[in-house]
Short mmCIF file of C-alpha atoms in Angstrom, two decimals:
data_model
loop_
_atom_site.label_atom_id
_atom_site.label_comp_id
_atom_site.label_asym_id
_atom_site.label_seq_id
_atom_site.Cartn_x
_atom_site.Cartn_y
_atom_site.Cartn_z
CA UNK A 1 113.78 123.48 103.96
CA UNK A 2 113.65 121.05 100.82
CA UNK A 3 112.48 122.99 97.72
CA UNK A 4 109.49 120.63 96.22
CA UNK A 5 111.07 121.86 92.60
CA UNK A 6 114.75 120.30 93.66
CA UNK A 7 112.60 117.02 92.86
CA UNK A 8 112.91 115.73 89.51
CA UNK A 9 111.95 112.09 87.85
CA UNK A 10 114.92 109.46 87.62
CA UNK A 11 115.37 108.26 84.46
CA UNK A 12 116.06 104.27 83.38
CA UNK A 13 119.92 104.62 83.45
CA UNK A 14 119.78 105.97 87.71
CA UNK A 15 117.43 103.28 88.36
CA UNK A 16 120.22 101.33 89.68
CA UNK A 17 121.66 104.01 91.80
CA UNK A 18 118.26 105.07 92.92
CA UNK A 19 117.06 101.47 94.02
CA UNK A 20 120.09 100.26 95.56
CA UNK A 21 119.46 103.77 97.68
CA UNK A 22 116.15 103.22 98.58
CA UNK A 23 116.88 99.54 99.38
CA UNK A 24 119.59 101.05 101.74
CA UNK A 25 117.18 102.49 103.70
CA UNK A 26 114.75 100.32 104.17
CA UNK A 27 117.28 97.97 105.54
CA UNK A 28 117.03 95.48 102.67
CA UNK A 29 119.49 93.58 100.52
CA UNK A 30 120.07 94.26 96.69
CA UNK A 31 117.92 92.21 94.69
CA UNK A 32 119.76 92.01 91.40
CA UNK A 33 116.15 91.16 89.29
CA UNK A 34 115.17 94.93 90.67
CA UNK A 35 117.97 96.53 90.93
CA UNK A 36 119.65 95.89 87.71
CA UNK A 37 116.64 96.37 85.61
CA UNK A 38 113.61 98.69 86.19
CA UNK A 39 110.47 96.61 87.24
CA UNK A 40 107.52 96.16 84.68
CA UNK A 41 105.52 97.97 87.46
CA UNK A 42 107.72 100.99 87.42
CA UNK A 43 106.83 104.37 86.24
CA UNK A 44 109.87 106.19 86.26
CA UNK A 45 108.34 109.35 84.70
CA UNK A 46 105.93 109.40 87.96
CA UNK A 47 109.24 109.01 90.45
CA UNK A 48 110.87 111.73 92.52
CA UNK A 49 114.50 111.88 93.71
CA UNK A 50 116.67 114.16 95.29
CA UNK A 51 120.30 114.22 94.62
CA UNK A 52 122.94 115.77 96.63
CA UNK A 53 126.04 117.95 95.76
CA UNK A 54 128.48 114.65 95.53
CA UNK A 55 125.75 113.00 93.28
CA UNK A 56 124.16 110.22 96.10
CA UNK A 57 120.51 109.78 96.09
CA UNK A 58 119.35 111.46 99.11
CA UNK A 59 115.54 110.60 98.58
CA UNK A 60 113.70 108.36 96.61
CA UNK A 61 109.54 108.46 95.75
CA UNK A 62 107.31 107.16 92.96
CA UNK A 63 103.47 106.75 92.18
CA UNK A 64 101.90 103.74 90.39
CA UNK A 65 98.59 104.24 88.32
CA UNK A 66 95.88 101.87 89.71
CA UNK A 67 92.46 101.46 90.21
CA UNK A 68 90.82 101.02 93.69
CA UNK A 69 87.25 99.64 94.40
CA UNK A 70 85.38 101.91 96.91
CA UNK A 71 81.92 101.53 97.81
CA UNK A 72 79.75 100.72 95.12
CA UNK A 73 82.39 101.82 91.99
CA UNK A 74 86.02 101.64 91.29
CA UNK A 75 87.93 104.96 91.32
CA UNK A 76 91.66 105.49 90.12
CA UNK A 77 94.12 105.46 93.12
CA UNK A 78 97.79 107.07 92.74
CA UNK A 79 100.02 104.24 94.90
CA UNK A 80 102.69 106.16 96.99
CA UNK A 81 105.65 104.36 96.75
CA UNK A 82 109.77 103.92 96.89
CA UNK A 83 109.39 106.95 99.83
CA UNK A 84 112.71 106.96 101.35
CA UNK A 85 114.99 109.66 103.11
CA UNK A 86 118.21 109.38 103.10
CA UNK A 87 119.75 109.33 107.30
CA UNK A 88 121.91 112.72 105.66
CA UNK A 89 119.11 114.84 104.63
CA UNK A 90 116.64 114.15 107.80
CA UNK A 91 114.83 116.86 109.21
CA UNK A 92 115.12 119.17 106.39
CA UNK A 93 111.68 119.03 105.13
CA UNK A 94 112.53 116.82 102.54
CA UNK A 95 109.72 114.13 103.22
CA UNK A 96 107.39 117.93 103.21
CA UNK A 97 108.52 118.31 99.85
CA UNK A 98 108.17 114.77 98.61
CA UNK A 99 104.40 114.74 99.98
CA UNK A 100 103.47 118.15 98.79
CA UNK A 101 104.77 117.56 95.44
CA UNK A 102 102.91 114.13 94.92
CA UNK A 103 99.56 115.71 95.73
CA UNK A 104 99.80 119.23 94.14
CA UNK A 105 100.69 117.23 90.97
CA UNK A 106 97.47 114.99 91.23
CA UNK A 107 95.39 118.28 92.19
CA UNK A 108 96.75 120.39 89.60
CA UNK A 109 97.09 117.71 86.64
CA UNK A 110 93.27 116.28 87.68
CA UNK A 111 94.90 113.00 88.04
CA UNK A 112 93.67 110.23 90.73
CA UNK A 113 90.97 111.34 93.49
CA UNK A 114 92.52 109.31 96.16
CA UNK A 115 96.01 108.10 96.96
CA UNK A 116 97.21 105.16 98.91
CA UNK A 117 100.42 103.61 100.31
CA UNK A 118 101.44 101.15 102.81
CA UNK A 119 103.55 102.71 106.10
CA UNK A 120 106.74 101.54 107.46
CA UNK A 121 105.55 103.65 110.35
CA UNK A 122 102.59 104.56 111.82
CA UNK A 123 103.49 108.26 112.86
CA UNK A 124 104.56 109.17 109.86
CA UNK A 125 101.29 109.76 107.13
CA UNK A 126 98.89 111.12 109.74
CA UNK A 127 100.51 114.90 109.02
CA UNK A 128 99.86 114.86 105.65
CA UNK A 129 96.33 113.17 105.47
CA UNK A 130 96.69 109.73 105.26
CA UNK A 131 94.68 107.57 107.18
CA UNK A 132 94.48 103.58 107.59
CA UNK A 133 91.34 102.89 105.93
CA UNK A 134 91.80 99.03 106.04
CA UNK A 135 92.87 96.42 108.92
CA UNK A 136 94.54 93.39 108.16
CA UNK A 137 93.53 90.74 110.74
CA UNK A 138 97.28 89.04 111.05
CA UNK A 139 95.47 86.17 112.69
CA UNK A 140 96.65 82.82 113.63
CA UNK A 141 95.70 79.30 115.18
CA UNK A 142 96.65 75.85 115.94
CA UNK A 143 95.20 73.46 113.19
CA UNK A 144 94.02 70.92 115.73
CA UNK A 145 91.32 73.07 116.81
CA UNK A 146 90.44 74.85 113.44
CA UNK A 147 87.96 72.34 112.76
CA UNK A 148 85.03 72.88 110.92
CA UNK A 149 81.80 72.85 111.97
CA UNK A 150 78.82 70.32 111.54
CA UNK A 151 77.43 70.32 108.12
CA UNK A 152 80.07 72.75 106.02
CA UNK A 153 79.58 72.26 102.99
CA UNK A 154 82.65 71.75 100.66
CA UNK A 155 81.01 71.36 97.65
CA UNK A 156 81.92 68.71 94.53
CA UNK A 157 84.97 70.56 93.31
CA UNK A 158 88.48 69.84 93.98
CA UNK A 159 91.66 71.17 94.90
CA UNK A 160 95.03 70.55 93.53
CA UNK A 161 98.33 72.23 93.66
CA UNK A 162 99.24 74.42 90.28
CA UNK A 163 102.70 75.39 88.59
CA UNK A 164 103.00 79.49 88.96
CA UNK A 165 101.97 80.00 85.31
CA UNK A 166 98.87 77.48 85.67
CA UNK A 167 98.04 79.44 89.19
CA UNK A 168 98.07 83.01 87.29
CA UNK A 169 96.05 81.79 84.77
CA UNK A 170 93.33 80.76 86.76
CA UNK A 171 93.37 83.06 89.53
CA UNK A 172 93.56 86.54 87.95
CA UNK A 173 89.98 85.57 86.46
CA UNK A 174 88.43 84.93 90.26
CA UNK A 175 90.35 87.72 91.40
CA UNK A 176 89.18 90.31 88.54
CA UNK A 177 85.40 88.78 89.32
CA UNK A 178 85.46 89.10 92.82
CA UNK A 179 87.58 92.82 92.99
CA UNK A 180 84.97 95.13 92.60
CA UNK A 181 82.69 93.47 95.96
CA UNK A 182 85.47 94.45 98.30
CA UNK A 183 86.18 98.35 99.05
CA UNK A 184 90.28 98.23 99.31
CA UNK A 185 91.26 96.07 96.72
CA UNK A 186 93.21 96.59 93.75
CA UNK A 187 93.32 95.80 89.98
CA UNK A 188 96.07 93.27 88.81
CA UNK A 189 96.99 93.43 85.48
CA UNK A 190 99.72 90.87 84.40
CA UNK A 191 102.46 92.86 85.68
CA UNK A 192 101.28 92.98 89.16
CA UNK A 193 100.47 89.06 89.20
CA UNK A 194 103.78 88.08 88.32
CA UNK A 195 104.81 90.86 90.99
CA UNK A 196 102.91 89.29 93.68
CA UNK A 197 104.44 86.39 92.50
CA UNK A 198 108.00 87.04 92.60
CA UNK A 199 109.80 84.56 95.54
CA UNK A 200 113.33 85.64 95.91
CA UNK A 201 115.20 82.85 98.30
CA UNK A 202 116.41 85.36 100.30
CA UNK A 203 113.13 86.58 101.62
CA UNK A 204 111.47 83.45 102.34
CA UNK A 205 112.47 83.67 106.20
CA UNK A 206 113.30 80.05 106.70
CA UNK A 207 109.64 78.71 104.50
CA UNK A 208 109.47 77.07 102.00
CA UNK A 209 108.97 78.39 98.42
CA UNK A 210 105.63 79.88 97.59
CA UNK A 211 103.30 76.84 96.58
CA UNK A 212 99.24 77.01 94.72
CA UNK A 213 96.34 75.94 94.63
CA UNK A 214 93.46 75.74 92.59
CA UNK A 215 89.55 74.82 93.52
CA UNK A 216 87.98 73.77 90.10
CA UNK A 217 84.37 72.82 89.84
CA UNK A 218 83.41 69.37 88.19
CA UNK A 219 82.99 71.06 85.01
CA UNK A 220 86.97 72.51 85.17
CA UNK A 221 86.08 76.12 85.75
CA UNK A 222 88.33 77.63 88.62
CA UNK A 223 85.98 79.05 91.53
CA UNK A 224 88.77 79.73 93.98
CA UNK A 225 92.75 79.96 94.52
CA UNK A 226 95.15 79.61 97.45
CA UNK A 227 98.79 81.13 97.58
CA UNK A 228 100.95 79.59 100.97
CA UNK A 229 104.50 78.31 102.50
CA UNK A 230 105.37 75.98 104.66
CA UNK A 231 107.95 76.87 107.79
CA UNK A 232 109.25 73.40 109.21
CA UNK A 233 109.78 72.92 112.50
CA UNK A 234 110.47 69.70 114.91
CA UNK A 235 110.28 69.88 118.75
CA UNK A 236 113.20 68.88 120.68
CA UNK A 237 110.96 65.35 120.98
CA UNK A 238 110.87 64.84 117.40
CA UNK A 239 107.54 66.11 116.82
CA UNK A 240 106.40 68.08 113.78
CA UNK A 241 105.70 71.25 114.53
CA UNK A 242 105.30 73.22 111.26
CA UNK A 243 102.97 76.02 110.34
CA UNK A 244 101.70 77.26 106.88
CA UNK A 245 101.83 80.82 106.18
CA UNK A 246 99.10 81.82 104.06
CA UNK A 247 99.33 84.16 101.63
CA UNK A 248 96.22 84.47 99.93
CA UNK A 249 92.77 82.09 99.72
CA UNK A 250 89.77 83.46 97.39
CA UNK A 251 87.23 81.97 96.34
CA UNK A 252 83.44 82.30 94.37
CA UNK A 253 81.49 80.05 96.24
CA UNK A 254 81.00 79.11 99.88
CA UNK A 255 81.99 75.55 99.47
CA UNK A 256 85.30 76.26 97.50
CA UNK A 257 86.23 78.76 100.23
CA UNK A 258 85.60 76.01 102.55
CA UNK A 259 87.33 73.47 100.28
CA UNK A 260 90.39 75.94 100.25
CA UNK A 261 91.00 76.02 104.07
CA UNK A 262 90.09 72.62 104.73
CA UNK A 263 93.23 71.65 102.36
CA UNK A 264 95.44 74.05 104.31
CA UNK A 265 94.45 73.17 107.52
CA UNK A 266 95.13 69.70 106.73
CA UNK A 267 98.73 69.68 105.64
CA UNK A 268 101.18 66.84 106.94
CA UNK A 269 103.55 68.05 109.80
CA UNK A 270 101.72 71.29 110.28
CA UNK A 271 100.01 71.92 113.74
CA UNK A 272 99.69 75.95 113.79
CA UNK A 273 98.23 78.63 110.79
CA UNK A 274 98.89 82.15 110.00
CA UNK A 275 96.79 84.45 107.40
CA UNK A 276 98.92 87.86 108.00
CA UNK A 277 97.00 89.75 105.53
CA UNK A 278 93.65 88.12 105.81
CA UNK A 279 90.26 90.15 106.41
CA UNK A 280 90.14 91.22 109.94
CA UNK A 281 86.41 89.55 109.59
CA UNK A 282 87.34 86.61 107.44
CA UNK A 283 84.81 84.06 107.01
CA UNK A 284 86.45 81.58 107.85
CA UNK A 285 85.86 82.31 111.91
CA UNK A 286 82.14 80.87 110.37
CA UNK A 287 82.79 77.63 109.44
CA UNK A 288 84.56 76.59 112.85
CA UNK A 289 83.24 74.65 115.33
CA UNK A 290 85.31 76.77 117.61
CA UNK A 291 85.01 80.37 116.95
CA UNK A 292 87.69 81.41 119.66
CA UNK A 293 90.45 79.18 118.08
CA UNK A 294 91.19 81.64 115.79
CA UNK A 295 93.35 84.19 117.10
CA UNK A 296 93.50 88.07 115.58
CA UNK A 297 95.43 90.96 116.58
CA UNK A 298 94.58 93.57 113.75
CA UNK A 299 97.13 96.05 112.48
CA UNK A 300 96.83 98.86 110.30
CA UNK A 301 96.97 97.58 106.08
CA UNK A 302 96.30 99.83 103.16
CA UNK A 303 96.33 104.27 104.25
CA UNK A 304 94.11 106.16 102.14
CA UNK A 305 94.66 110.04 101.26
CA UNK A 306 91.69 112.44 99.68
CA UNK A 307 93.46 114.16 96.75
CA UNK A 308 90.14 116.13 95.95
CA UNK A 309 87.32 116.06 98.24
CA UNK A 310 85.00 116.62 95.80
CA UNK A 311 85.84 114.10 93.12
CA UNK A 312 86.27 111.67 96.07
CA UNK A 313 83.51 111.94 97.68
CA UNK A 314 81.40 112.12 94.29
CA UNK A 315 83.22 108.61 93.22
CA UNK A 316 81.61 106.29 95.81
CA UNK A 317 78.01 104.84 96.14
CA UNK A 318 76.33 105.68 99.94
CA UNK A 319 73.33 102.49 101.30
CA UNK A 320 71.46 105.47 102.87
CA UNK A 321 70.97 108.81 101.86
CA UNK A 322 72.83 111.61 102.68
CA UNK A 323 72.27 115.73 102.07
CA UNK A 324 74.39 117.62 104.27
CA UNK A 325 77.59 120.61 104.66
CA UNK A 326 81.08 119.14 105.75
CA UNK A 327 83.30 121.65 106.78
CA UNK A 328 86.65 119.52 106.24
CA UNK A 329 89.90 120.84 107.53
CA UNK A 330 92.74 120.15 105.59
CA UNK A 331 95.97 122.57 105.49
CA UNK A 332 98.06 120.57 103.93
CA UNK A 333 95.86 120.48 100.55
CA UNK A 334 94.31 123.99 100.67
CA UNK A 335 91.92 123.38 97.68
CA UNK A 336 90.64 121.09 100.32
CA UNK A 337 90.04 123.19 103.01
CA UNK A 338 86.47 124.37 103.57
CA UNK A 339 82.82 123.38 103.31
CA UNK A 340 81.64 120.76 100.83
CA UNK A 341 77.87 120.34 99.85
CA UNK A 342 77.17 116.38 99.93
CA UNK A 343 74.06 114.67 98.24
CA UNK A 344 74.28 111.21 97.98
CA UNK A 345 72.42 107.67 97.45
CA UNK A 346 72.71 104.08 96.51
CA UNK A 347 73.02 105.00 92.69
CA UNK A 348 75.18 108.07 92.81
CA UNK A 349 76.70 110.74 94.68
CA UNK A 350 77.07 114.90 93.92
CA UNK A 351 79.46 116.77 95.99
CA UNK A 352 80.61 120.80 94.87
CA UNK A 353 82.12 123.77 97.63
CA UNK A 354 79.34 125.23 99.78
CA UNK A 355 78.91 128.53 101.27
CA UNK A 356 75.83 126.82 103.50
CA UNK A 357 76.43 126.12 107.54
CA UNK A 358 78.03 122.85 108.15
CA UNK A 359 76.52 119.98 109.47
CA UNK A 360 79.51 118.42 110.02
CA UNK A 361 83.45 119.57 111.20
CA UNK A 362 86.37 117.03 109.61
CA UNK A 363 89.93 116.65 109.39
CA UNK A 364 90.53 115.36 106.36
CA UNK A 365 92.41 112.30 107.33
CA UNK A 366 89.34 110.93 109.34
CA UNK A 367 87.18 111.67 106.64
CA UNK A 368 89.74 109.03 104.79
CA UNK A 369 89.52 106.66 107.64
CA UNK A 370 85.77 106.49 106.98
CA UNK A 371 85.69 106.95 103.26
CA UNK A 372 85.62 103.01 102.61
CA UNK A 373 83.22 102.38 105.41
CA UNK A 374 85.47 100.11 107.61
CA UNK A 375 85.43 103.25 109.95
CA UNK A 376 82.62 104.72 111.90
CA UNK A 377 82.13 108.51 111.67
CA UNK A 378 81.14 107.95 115.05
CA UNK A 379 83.74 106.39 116.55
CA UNK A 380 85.60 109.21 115.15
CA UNK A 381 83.52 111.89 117.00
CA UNK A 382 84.31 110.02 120.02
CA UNK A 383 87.79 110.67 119.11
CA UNK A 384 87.43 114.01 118.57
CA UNK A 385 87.86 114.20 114.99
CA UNK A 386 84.39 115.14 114.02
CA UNK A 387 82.35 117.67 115.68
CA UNK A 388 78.33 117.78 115.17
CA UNK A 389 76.91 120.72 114.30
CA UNK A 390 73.74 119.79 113.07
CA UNK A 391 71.88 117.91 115.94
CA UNK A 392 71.77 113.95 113.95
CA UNK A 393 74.42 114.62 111.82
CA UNK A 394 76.65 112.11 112.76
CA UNK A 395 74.24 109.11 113.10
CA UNK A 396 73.15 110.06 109.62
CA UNK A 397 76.70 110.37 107.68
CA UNK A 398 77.89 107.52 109.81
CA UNK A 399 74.89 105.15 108.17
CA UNK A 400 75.51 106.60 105.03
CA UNK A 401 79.08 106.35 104.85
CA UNK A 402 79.38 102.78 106.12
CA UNK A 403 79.17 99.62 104.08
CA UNK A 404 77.97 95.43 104.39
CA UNK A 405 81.40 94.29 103.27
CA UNK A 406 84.55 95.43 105.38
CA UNK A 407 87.36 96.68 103.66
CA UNK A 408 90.50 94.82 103.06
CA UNK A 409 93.67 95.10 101.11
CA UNK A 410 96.80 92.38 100.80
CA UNK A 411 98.43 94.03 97.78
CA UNK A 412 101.11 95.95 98.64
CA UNK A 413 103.34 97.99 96.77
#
């Protein structure tokens, strides 16, 4: 078994070895703007590799430092990241390792509450406490019957397309406005805009080159933004058959949502849509005319893990109150493991170790599923991941732990 202290940071001058390694495994091509050169997003003294006796990378890790918006407050989030096993050091424990190092570190150094990553596979983060806490609603729909409904509004404004440096400009302030409604989503400092905006050729899949727009009131202020390609097509009758791949559509107002999609759904040529990451509940199913036209088949989006129950659970804001024991079982994070008093209420939350009788039984990683309310407590019991002592329990953590606006995520890392 994998040592966790065999880990060590890489430092700037392995970043090329170490990336071209983790790239390897994941399948991908070299990209010489991240391989060459560590990313602005990089923090290389948060990184774990493991390097074998002939000096290969055999496993690559890192953590980014950002801030996630939960129920009611925003709470720092570690990003798990660059996890990669090299096909020679499987089934060694060396994943084990990587995952028990991450989180003693948080625990011990009181760093982040919470940690998050995106999985290449679904059987993989369950073991060590991760749940999916978010659903993206990959949806999709032909644009001939995505019309609107009588009497949307679009509003005055307009929409126009916008250069990349216009775009960021203007969207990172209805972004950073509207962050801290939605449990899920992430800050964006500059770094991670031009991130998100980064278009290498090669991983455009046969669309076109990431295009922008821009919904500005009549006074000039931006209320909204829209991030898309284009994937031409022609049938074998000569008939356009393209479809725009949305990226990402936000917006402050009703109307300039509206205004958004109505552009998009209008495009020459194009006669299908697809929002991959979009809300599984997007609003948009609202404004049609015909509700069924849009399509969904949600998958799994952003996993969440509980570093420290009691820091976590404290963080977040709960619409109905809550007083009550949860015995949560976690033995992969021992300082975990046990009973946790939990007092909480629209304007604040309290949560220490008990020695009191539980009201509530937990594994930890359903307690994550449900932490940003797009999960229901009770659903889980149904599941068999929470068992009611306390005769009500559930119907009252369930309430409490549940929230109006559904949890989404589209920034991955």
């Amino acid at each position: 078994m994998t040592d966790p202290a065999d880990l060590r940071p890489v430092t700037a001058e392995e970043w090329p070895a170490f990336s071209r390694a983790m790239l390897e495994v994941f399948g991908d091509e070299p990209i010489d703007d991240f391989t060459e050169k560590v990313p602005a997003t990089a923090e290389l003294d948060r990184s774990l590799s493991l390097w074998s006796a002939d000096g290969r990378v055999a496993a690559t890790a890192g953590l980014y430092s950002r801030q996630l918006t939960v129920p009611g407050a925003v709470v720092p989030c570690a990003g798990v990241t660059w996890v990669t096993v090299s096909p020679t050091h499987r089934r060694r424990g060396v994943l084990t390792a990587v995952m028990r190092r991450q989180l003693t570190e948080l625990h011990e150094q009181e760093r982040e509450p919470l940690a998050a990553l995106w999985a290449s596979e679904g059987s993989i983060y369950g073991r060590f406490g991760y749940a999916p806490a978010t659903l993206r609603g990959n949806w999709r729909g032909s644009t001939r019957r995505l019309g609107f409904r009588p009497g949307v509004d679009v509003g005055t404004g307009t929409v126009a397309p916008a250069d990349a440096d216009t775009y960021l400009a203007g969207a990172s302030g209805v972004a950073e406005a509207l962050r801290r409604w939605v449990p899920g989503v992430l800050d964006r400092d500059e770094r991670w805009w031009r991130r998100s905006l980064r278009d290498p050729a090669g991983r455009r899949n046969g669309a076109s080159a990431l295009r922008f727009l821009l919904h500005r009131e009549a006074d000039g202020e931006v209320t909204g933004h829209a991030a898309y390609r284009v994937r031409s097509r022609w049938t074998d009758d000569g008939e356009a058959d393209g479809t725009v791949l949305v990226d990402d559509v936000r917006a402050r107002s009703t109307a300039g949502y509206a205004a958004l999609w109505r552009y998009l759904l209008d495009l020459d040529l194009v006669r299908s849509a697809e929002f991959g990451y979009g809300p599984v509940d997007d609003p948009l199913r609202h404004l049609l005319a015909d509700p069924r036209a849009l399509h969904t088949r949600p998958l799994d989006g952003l996993w969440l893990r509980l570093v420290d129950v009691g820091r976590a659970l404290a963080a977040r804001r709960y619409p109905a109150p809550i007083d009550m024991v949860l015995e949560v079982r976690d033995p992969f994070c021992p300082w975990n493991d046990g009973r946790w008093w939990l007092r909480g209420h629209p304007a604040g939350a309290f949560c220490a170790p008990s020695e009191g009788d539980p009201d509530l039984v937990v594994d930890v990683d359903a307690l994550a599923a449900a932490y940003l309310g797009g999960t229901s407590l009770g659903t889980l019991q149904a599941a068999g991941r929470v068992t009611e002592v306390s005769p009500g329990a559930v119907t009252q953590a369930a309430t409490a732990f549940s929230w109006p606006v559904t949890p989404w995520c589209n920034d991955q890392f």
